[in-house]
Amino acid sequence: MEQRKPRIGIMTSGGDCPGLNAAIRACAKTAIWSGYEAIGIHNGWEGLLEHDDEVLNVMRTSGIIDRGGTILGTSRVSPLRVENGVQRVKDRFNVLRLEALVVLGGNGGLSLAYKMFQQGIPLVGIPKTIDNDVVETDFSIGFQTAVQVATDALDRLRSTAESHHRIMVLEVMGRDAGWIATYAGLANGADEILIPEIPVTEERLEAICDKLKRRKNRGIYFSIIVVAEGAKLMGHNVLQEEHAGEDSPAPRLGGVGQQLGEILEKRTGIETRVSTLGYIQRGGTPVAYDRTLATAFGVKATHLIKTKKYGEMTSLKGVRIIGVPLAKVCDGIKTVNLSAYNVASKFFAQ
Ligand code: F6P
């Protein structure tokens, strides 16, 4: 009788980002070449609850390294918030004869994965988020692409700002961490970068306005300001809309760019325009860095499963790809390392 192959399941959970398909491809192909069958679970944990999955063969995972999004679909559904959810996941896990799962997630997705691991589901995690705020790894899949998209946008805004002698404000994503703003602002040579890690006091706002006016007096009529969606203008209310579904309780951010633009225009008298980059940062082709990181993480995730290192997450530390305990991911978020911010700030308007 033919021996049945062991199976690993692969799922993407939470918000998408560029590079997910590269990781799915790497996981599935290395698993298949190591004697496993790979099962793609559709739409995160919802796929196990709703029995929505597919066999991933080499053909299905070929030609996708450069594709944005996720061929598996994603969702923020949590079995912990569904009646009998954990048992239903376990039942499906057993029916599919899975040995373990690979969960690609950001902070929320990996914390949920750890809770499911504690409930008895053998799994390993791969960090993916444009926000780059997962602790215990230098970079997450998707971040470098988002930085490139934001940098390209800033470069374009610079030329139109210069033509029209305007202040241009660009609001970028990042939730409660200012990584995208810091890296893209640094790469563009922005005149100011506002991030959630450094609350914007009234004094700072005044100092920024004074600098912009001084620049104008010196004959430099345009300025580029990057603001992270989670930045806080102290004393000013920022619009925050609550997510509708109970599976995604995190507040939806956005609006600080508009608010900042209005303040700057009013206080400096310089014409100001605001752009919000939004989901463009999350879509489309991953840059080479994200494809290579995703591939290295995918290979490592399969290795972690082969060696039964369940409850771990793939991580980049310097130039090494290692496994770290998923438990640590629940400890909080990785905020911007201020030495990177300080390099960017040396080029702020004077
Ligand atoms: O976490 C990634 C991210 O893109 C954040 O930068 C942003 O605030 C959020 O997701 C938007 O999420 P949603 O898909 O729920 O609108």
Coordinates of C-alpha atoms and ligand atoms in Angstrom, one line a residue:
M1 CA 0.0 0.0 0.0
E2 CA 1.3 3.5 -0.9
Q3 CA 2.5 5.4 2.1
R4 CA 0.6 8.6 2.7
K5 CA 2.7 11.7 2.7
P6 CA 2.8 14.0 5.8
R7 CA 1.0 17.3 5.1
I8 CA 1.7 20.9 6.0
G9 CA -0.9 23.7 5.8
I10 CA -0.1 27.2 4.7
M11 CA -2.3 30.3 5.4
T12 CA -2.1 34.1 5.2
S13 CA -3.9 35.9 8.0
G14 CA -4.6 39.6 8.5
G15 CA -3.8 42.4 6.1
D16 CA -2.1 41.5 2.9
C17 CA 1.3 42.8 1.7
P18 CA 3.7 42.4 -1.2
G19 CA 5.8 39.2 -0.9
L20 CA 3.2 36.8 0.5
N21 CA 3.1 34.7 -2.7
A22 CA 6.9 34.5 -2.8
A23 CA 6.7 33.0 0.8
I24 CA 3.8 30.6 -0.1
R25 CA 5.8 29.4 -3.1
A26 CA 9.0 28.9 -1.0
C27 CA 7.1 27.0 1.7
A28 CA 5.1 24.8 -0.6
K29 CA 7.9 23.9 -3.0
T30 CA 10.5 23.2 -0.2
A31 CA 7.9 21.1 1.6
I32 CA 7.0 19.2 -1.5
W33 CA 10.7 18.5 -2.3
S34 CA 11.1 17.3 1.3
G35 CA 8.4 14.7 0.9
Y36 CA 5.4 16.6 2.2
E37 CA 2.1 17.5 0.6
A38 CA 1.3 21.2 0.9
I39 CA -2.3 22.3 1.6
G40 CA -3.3 26.0 1.0
I41 CA -5.9 27.2 3.5
H42 CA -8.0 29.9 2.1
N43 CA -8.7 33.2 3.8
G44 CA -6.8 32.6 7.0
W45 CA -8.5 30.7 9.9
E46 CA -11.8 31.1 8.1
G47 CA -10.6 28.4 5.6
L48 CA -10.3 25.8 8.5
L49 CA -13.6 26.8 9.9
E50 CA -15.4 26.7 6.6
H51 CA -13.5 23.8 5.0
D52 CA -12.0 26.0 2.2
D53 CA -8.7 24.8 1.1
E54 CA -6.7 23.4 -1.9
V55 CA -3.8 21.1 -2.6
L56 CA -0.8 23.3 -3.6
N57 CA 1.4 21.5 -6.1
V58 CA 4.5 22.8 -7.9
M59 CA 2.5 24.1 -10.9
R60 CA 0.1 26.1 -8.7
T61 CA 3.0 27.7 -6.9
S62 CA 5.1 28.4 -10.0
G63 CA 5.2 31.9 -11.6
I64 CA 3.9 33.7 -8.5
I65 CA 7.1 35.0 -6.9
D66 CA 6.5 38.4 -8.4
R67 CA 2.7 38.6 -7.8
G68 CA 1.3 41.0 -5.2
G69 CA -1.5 39.9 -2.8
T70 CA -2.0 36.3 -1.8
I71 CA -3.2 33.4 -3.9
L72 CA -4.8 32.0 -0.8
G73 CA -6.8 35.0 0.2
T74 CA -6.7 36.4 3.7
S75 CA -9.1 37.5 6.5
R76 CA -9.0 38.6 10.1
V77 CA -11.3 35.9 11.3
S78 CA -10.4 34.5 14.7
P79 CA -11.5 31.1 15.8
L80 CA -11.4 32.4 19.3
R81 CA -14.3 34.7 18.6
V82 CA -16.4 32.0 16.8
E83 CA -18.6 29.6 18.8
N84 CA -16.8 26.3 19.2
G85 CA -14.1 27.8 16.8
V86 CA -11.1 26.1 18.3
Q87 CA -12.7 22.7 18.2
R88 CA -13.9 23.2 14.6
V89 CA -10.3 24.2 13.6
K90 CA -8.9 21.1 15.4
D91 CA -11.5 18.8 13.7
R92 CA -10.7 20.2 10.2
F93 CA -6.9 20.1 11.0
N94 CA -7.3 16.3 11.7
V95 CA -9.5 15.6 8.7
L96 CA -6.9 17.3 6.5
R97 CA -4.2 15.1 8.2
L98 CA -2.1 18.2 8.8
E99 CA 1.2 17.8 10.6
A100 CA 1.5 21.5 11.2
L101 CA 0.6 24.9 9.9
V102 CA 2.6 27.8 8.5
V103 CA 0.9 31.1 9.4
L104 CA 1.9 34.3 7.7
G105 CA 0.8 37.1 9.9
G106 CA 1.6 40.6 11.2
N107 CA 1.3 41.5 14.9
G108 CA -2.3 40.5 15.2
G109 CA -2.1 37.4 13.0
L110 CA 1.0 36.1 14.8
S111 CA -0.4 36.8 18.3
L112 CA -3.5 34.9 17.3
A113 CA -1.3 32.1 15.9
Y114 CA 0.4 31.9 19.2
K115 CA -2.9 31.6 21.0
M116 CA -3.9 28.8 18.6
F117 CA -0.6 27.1 19.3
Q118 CA -1.3 27.3 23.0
Q119 CA -4.7 25.6 22.2
G120 CA -2.8 22.7 20.8
I121 CA -2.4 23.5 17.1
P122 CA 1.2 22.8 16.0
L123 CA 2.4 25.7 13.9
V124 CA 5.2 28.1 13.0
G125 CA 4.9 31.8 12.0
I126 CA 6.3 34.0 9.3
P127 CA 6.3 37.8 9.9
K128 CA 4.7 39.9 7.2
T129 CA 3.5 43.4 7.4
I130 CA 4.3 46.6 5.6
D131 CA 4.3 48.3 9.1
N132 CA 7.6 46.4 10.1
D133 CA 6.4 46.5 13.7
V134 CA 6.8 42.8 14.6
V135 CA 9.3 42.4 17.4
E136 CA 12.2 40.0 17.2
T137 CA 12.9 40.4 13.5
D138 CA 14.8 43.2 11.8
F139 CA 12.4 43.2 8.8
S140 CA 9.0 41.7 7.9
I141 CA 7.9 40.7 4.4
G142 CA 6.3 43.7 2.6
F143 CA 8.1 46.6 4.4
Q144 CA 10.7 47.3 1.8
T145 CA 8.1 47.4 -1.0
A146 CA 6.0 49.8 0.9
V147 CA 9.0 52.0 1.5
Q148 CA 9.8 52.0 -2.2
V149 CA 6.2 52.9 -3.1
A150 CA 6.2 55.7 -0.6
T151 CA 9.6 56.9 -1.8
D152 CA 8.5 57.0 -5.4
A153 CA 5.4 58.9 -4.3
L154 CA 7.5 61.5 -2.4
D155 CA 9.8 61.9 -5.4
R156 CA 6.8 62.7 -7.6
L157 CA 5.4 65.0 -5.0
R158 CA 8.7 66.9 -4.8
S159 CA 8.6 67.9 -8.5
T160 CA 5.0 69.2 -8.4
A161 CA 5.7 70.9 -5.0
E162 CA 8.6 72.7 -6.6
S163 CA 6.7 73.8 -9.6
H164 CA 3.9 75.2 -7.5
H165 CA 5.9 76.5 -4.6
R166 CA 3.8 74.5 -2.2
I167 CA 4.1 72.4 0.9
M168 CA 3.3 68.8 0.2
V169 CA 2.2 66.5 3.0
L170 CA 2.2 62.8 2.4
E171 CA 0.4 60.5 4.9
V172 CA 1.7 57.0 4.9
M173 CA 0.6 53.8 6.7
G174 CA 2.3 52.1 9.6
R175 CA -0.2 51.9 12.4
D176 CA 1.5 52.8 15.7
A177 CA 5.0 52.6 14.3
G178 CA 6.7 55.1 12.0
W179 CA 8.9 52.8 10.0
I180 CA 7.6 53.5 6.5
A181 CA 7.6 57.3 7.2
T182 CA 11.1 57.2 8.5
Y183 CA 12.7 55.1 5.8
A184 CA 10.8 56.7 2.9
G185 CA 11.3 60.2 4.3
L186 CA 15.0 59.5 4.7
A187 CA 15.3 58.1 1.1
N188 CA 13.5 61.2 -0.3
G189 CA 15.3 63.8 1.8
A190 CA 12.1 65.0 3.3
D191 CA 12.0 68.3 5.2
E192 CA 10.1 66.8 8.2
I193 CA 8.9 63.4 9.3
L194 CA 6.3 63.0 11.9
I195 CA 6.0 59.5 13.6
P196 CA 3.8 58.1 16.4
E197 CA 6.9 57.4 18.5
I198 CA 7.5 61.2 18.9
P199 CA 4.3 62.9 19.8
V200 CA 4.0 66.3 18.0
T201 CA 3.7 68.9 20.7
E202 CA 2.5 72.5 20.1
E203 CA 6.1 73.7 20.4
R204 CA 7.3 71.3 17.7
L205 CA 4.5 72.3 15.4
E206 CA 5.4 76.0 15.9
A207 CA 9.1 75.1 15.3
I208 CA 8.2 73.3 12.1
C209 CA 6.1 76.3 10.9
D210 CA 9.0 78.7 11.7
K211 CA 11.4 76.5 9.7
L212 CA 9.1 76.4 6.7
K213 CA 8.7 80.2 6.8
R214 CA 12.5 80.7 7.1
R215 CA 12.9 78.4 4.1
K216 CA 10.6 80.6 2.1
N217 CA 12.4 83.7 3.2
R218 CA 15.6 82.1 1.9
G219 CA 13.9 81.6 -1.5
I220 CA 13.0 77.9 -1.1
Y221 CA 9.3 77.9 -1.7
F222 CA 8.5 74.2 -1.4
S223 CA 8.8 71.6 1.3
I224 CA 8.1 67.9 1.7
I225 CA 6.5 66.6 4.9
V226 CA 5.9 62.9 5.6
V227 CA 3.4 62.0 8.3
A228 CA 2.7 58.5 9.6
E229 CA -1.0 57.7 9.9
G230 CA -0.5 57.0 13.7
A231 CA 1.3 60.3 14.4
K232 CA -0.3 62.3 17.2
L233 CA -0.8 66.1 16.9
M234 CA -1.1 66.9 20.6
G235 CA -4.1 69.0 21.4
H236 CA -5.7 68.3 18.1
N237 CA -8.3 65.5 17.6
V238 CA -7.5 63.1 14.8
L239 CA -10.4 61.4 13.0
Q240 CA -10.4 57.7 13.9
E241 CA -13.1 55.4 12.6
E242 CA -13.8 52.1 14.3
H243 CA -13.6 48.9 12.3
A244 CA -17.1 47.5 11.8
G245 CA -16.4 43.7 12.4
E246 CA -15.6 42.3 15.8
D247 CA -12.8 40.3 14.2
S248 CA -10.8 43.4 13.5
P249 CA -11.2 45.6 16.6
A250 CA -8.2 47.8 15.9
P251 CA -9.2 51.4 15.1
R252 CA -8.9 52.4 11.4
L253 CA -6.3 55.2 11.2
G254 CA -6.1 58.1 8.8
G255 CA -6.8 61.8 8.6
V256 CA -3.8 63.2 10.4
G257 CA -2.2 64.3 7.1
Q258 CA -5.2 66.4 6.2
Q259 CA -5.3 67.9 9.6
L260 CA -1.6 68.7 9.6
G261 CA -1.9 70.2 6.1
E262 CA -4.6 72.6 7.3
I263 CA -2.5 73.7 10.3
L264 CA 0.6 74.3 8.3
E265 CA -1.2 76.3 5.6
K266 CA -3.0 78.4 8.2
R267 CA 0.1 79.1 10.3
T268 CA 2.7 79.6 7.5
G269 CA 0.5 81.2 4.8
I270 CA 2.1 78.8 2.3
E271 CA -0.2 77.0 0.0
T272 CA -0.3 73.3 1.1
R273 CA -1.6 70.1 -0.5
V274 CA -2.1 66.7 1.1
S275 CA -1.9 63.2 -0.4
T276 CA -2.8 60.0 1.4
L277 CA -1.0 57.0 -0.1
G278 CA -3.2 54.3 1.4
Y279 CA -3.5 50.8 0.1
I280 CA -1.2 51.5 -2.9
Q281 CA 1.5 50.7 -0.3
R282 CA 0.1 47.2 0.2
G283 CA -0.6 46.2 -3.4
G284 CA 1.4 45.2 -6.4
T285 CA 4.7 43.6 -7.2
P286 CA 7.1 43.0 -4.3
V287 CA 10.6 44.5 -4.7
A288 CA 13.5 42.1 -5.0
Y289 CA 14.4 42.4 -1.2
D290 CA 10.9 41.3 -0.2
R291 CA 11.0 38.3 -2.6
T292 CA 14.4 37.2 -1.2
L293 CA 13.3 37.7 2.4
A294 CA 10.1 35.9 1.8
T295 CA 11.9 33.0 0.1
A296 CA 14.4 32.7 2.9
F297 CA 11.6 32.8 5.5
G298 CA 9.6 30.2 3.5
V299 CA 12.5 27.8 3.4
K300 CA 13.2 28.3 7.1
A301 CA 9.5 27.8 8.0
T302 CA 9.6 24.4 6.3
H303 CA 12.8 23.6 8.1
L304 CA 11.2 24.5 11.5
I305 CA 8.4 22.1 10.8
K306 CA 10.7 19.3 9.7
T307 CA 12.6 19.7 13.0
K308 CA 9.4 20.1 14.9
K309 CA 10.2 23.5 16.3
Y310 CA 6.6 24.4 16.7
G311 CA 5.7 27.7 18.3
E312 CA 8.5 29.5 16.6
M313 CA 8.6 32.3 14.1
T314 CA 11.1 32.9 11.3
S315 CA 13.2 36.0 12.0
L316 CA 15.9 38.1 10.3
K317 CA 18.7 39.1 12.7
G318 CA 21.4 40.9 10.9
V319 CA 22.1 38.6 8.0
R320 CA 21.0 35.4 9.7
I321 CA 17.6 33.7 9.4
I322 CA 16.7 32.1 12.7
G323 CA 13.8 30.8 14.6
V324 CA 12.5 32.8 17.6
P325 CA 9.7 32.0 20.1
L326 CA 6.3 33.2 18.9
A327 CA 5.5 33.9 22.5
K328 CA 7.7 37.0 22.3
V329 CA 5.7 38.5 19.5
C330 CA 2.8 39.0 21.8
D331 CA 4.9 41.3 24.0
G332 CA 4.3 44.4 22.1
I333 CA 5.2 46.2 18.9
K334 CA 8.6 47.1 17.5
T335 CA 8.8 50.9 17.3
V336 CA 11.3 52.9 15.2
N337 CA 14.9 52.7 16.2
L338 CA 15.7 56.3 16.8
S339 CA 19.1 56.2 15.3
A340 CA 17.5 55.7 11.9
Y341 CA 15.2 58.6 12.6
N342 CA 18.1 60.8 13.7
V343 CA 19.9 60.2 10.4
A344 CA 16.8 61.3 8.6
S345 CA 16.3 64.3 10.9
K346 CA 19.8 65.7 10.0
F347 CA 18.3 66.6 6.6
F348 CA 15.1 68.3 7.9
A349 CA 14.5 71.9 6.9
Q350 CA 16.7 74.3 8.9
Ligands
F6P1 O1 -1.1 46.7 9.3 C1 -1.0 47.0 7.9 C2 -1.9 48.1 7.6 O2 -1.8 48.3 6.2 C3 -1.8 49.4 8.4 O3 -0.6 50.1 8.0 C4 -3.1 50.0 8.2 O4 -3.4 50.9 9.3 C5 -4.0 48.9 8.3 O5 -3.3 47.7 7.8 C6 -5.2 49.0 7.4 O6 -5.9 47.8 7.5 P1 -7.3 47.4 6.8 O7 -6.9 46.4 5.8 O8 -8.1 46.8 7.9 O9 -7.9 48.6 6.3

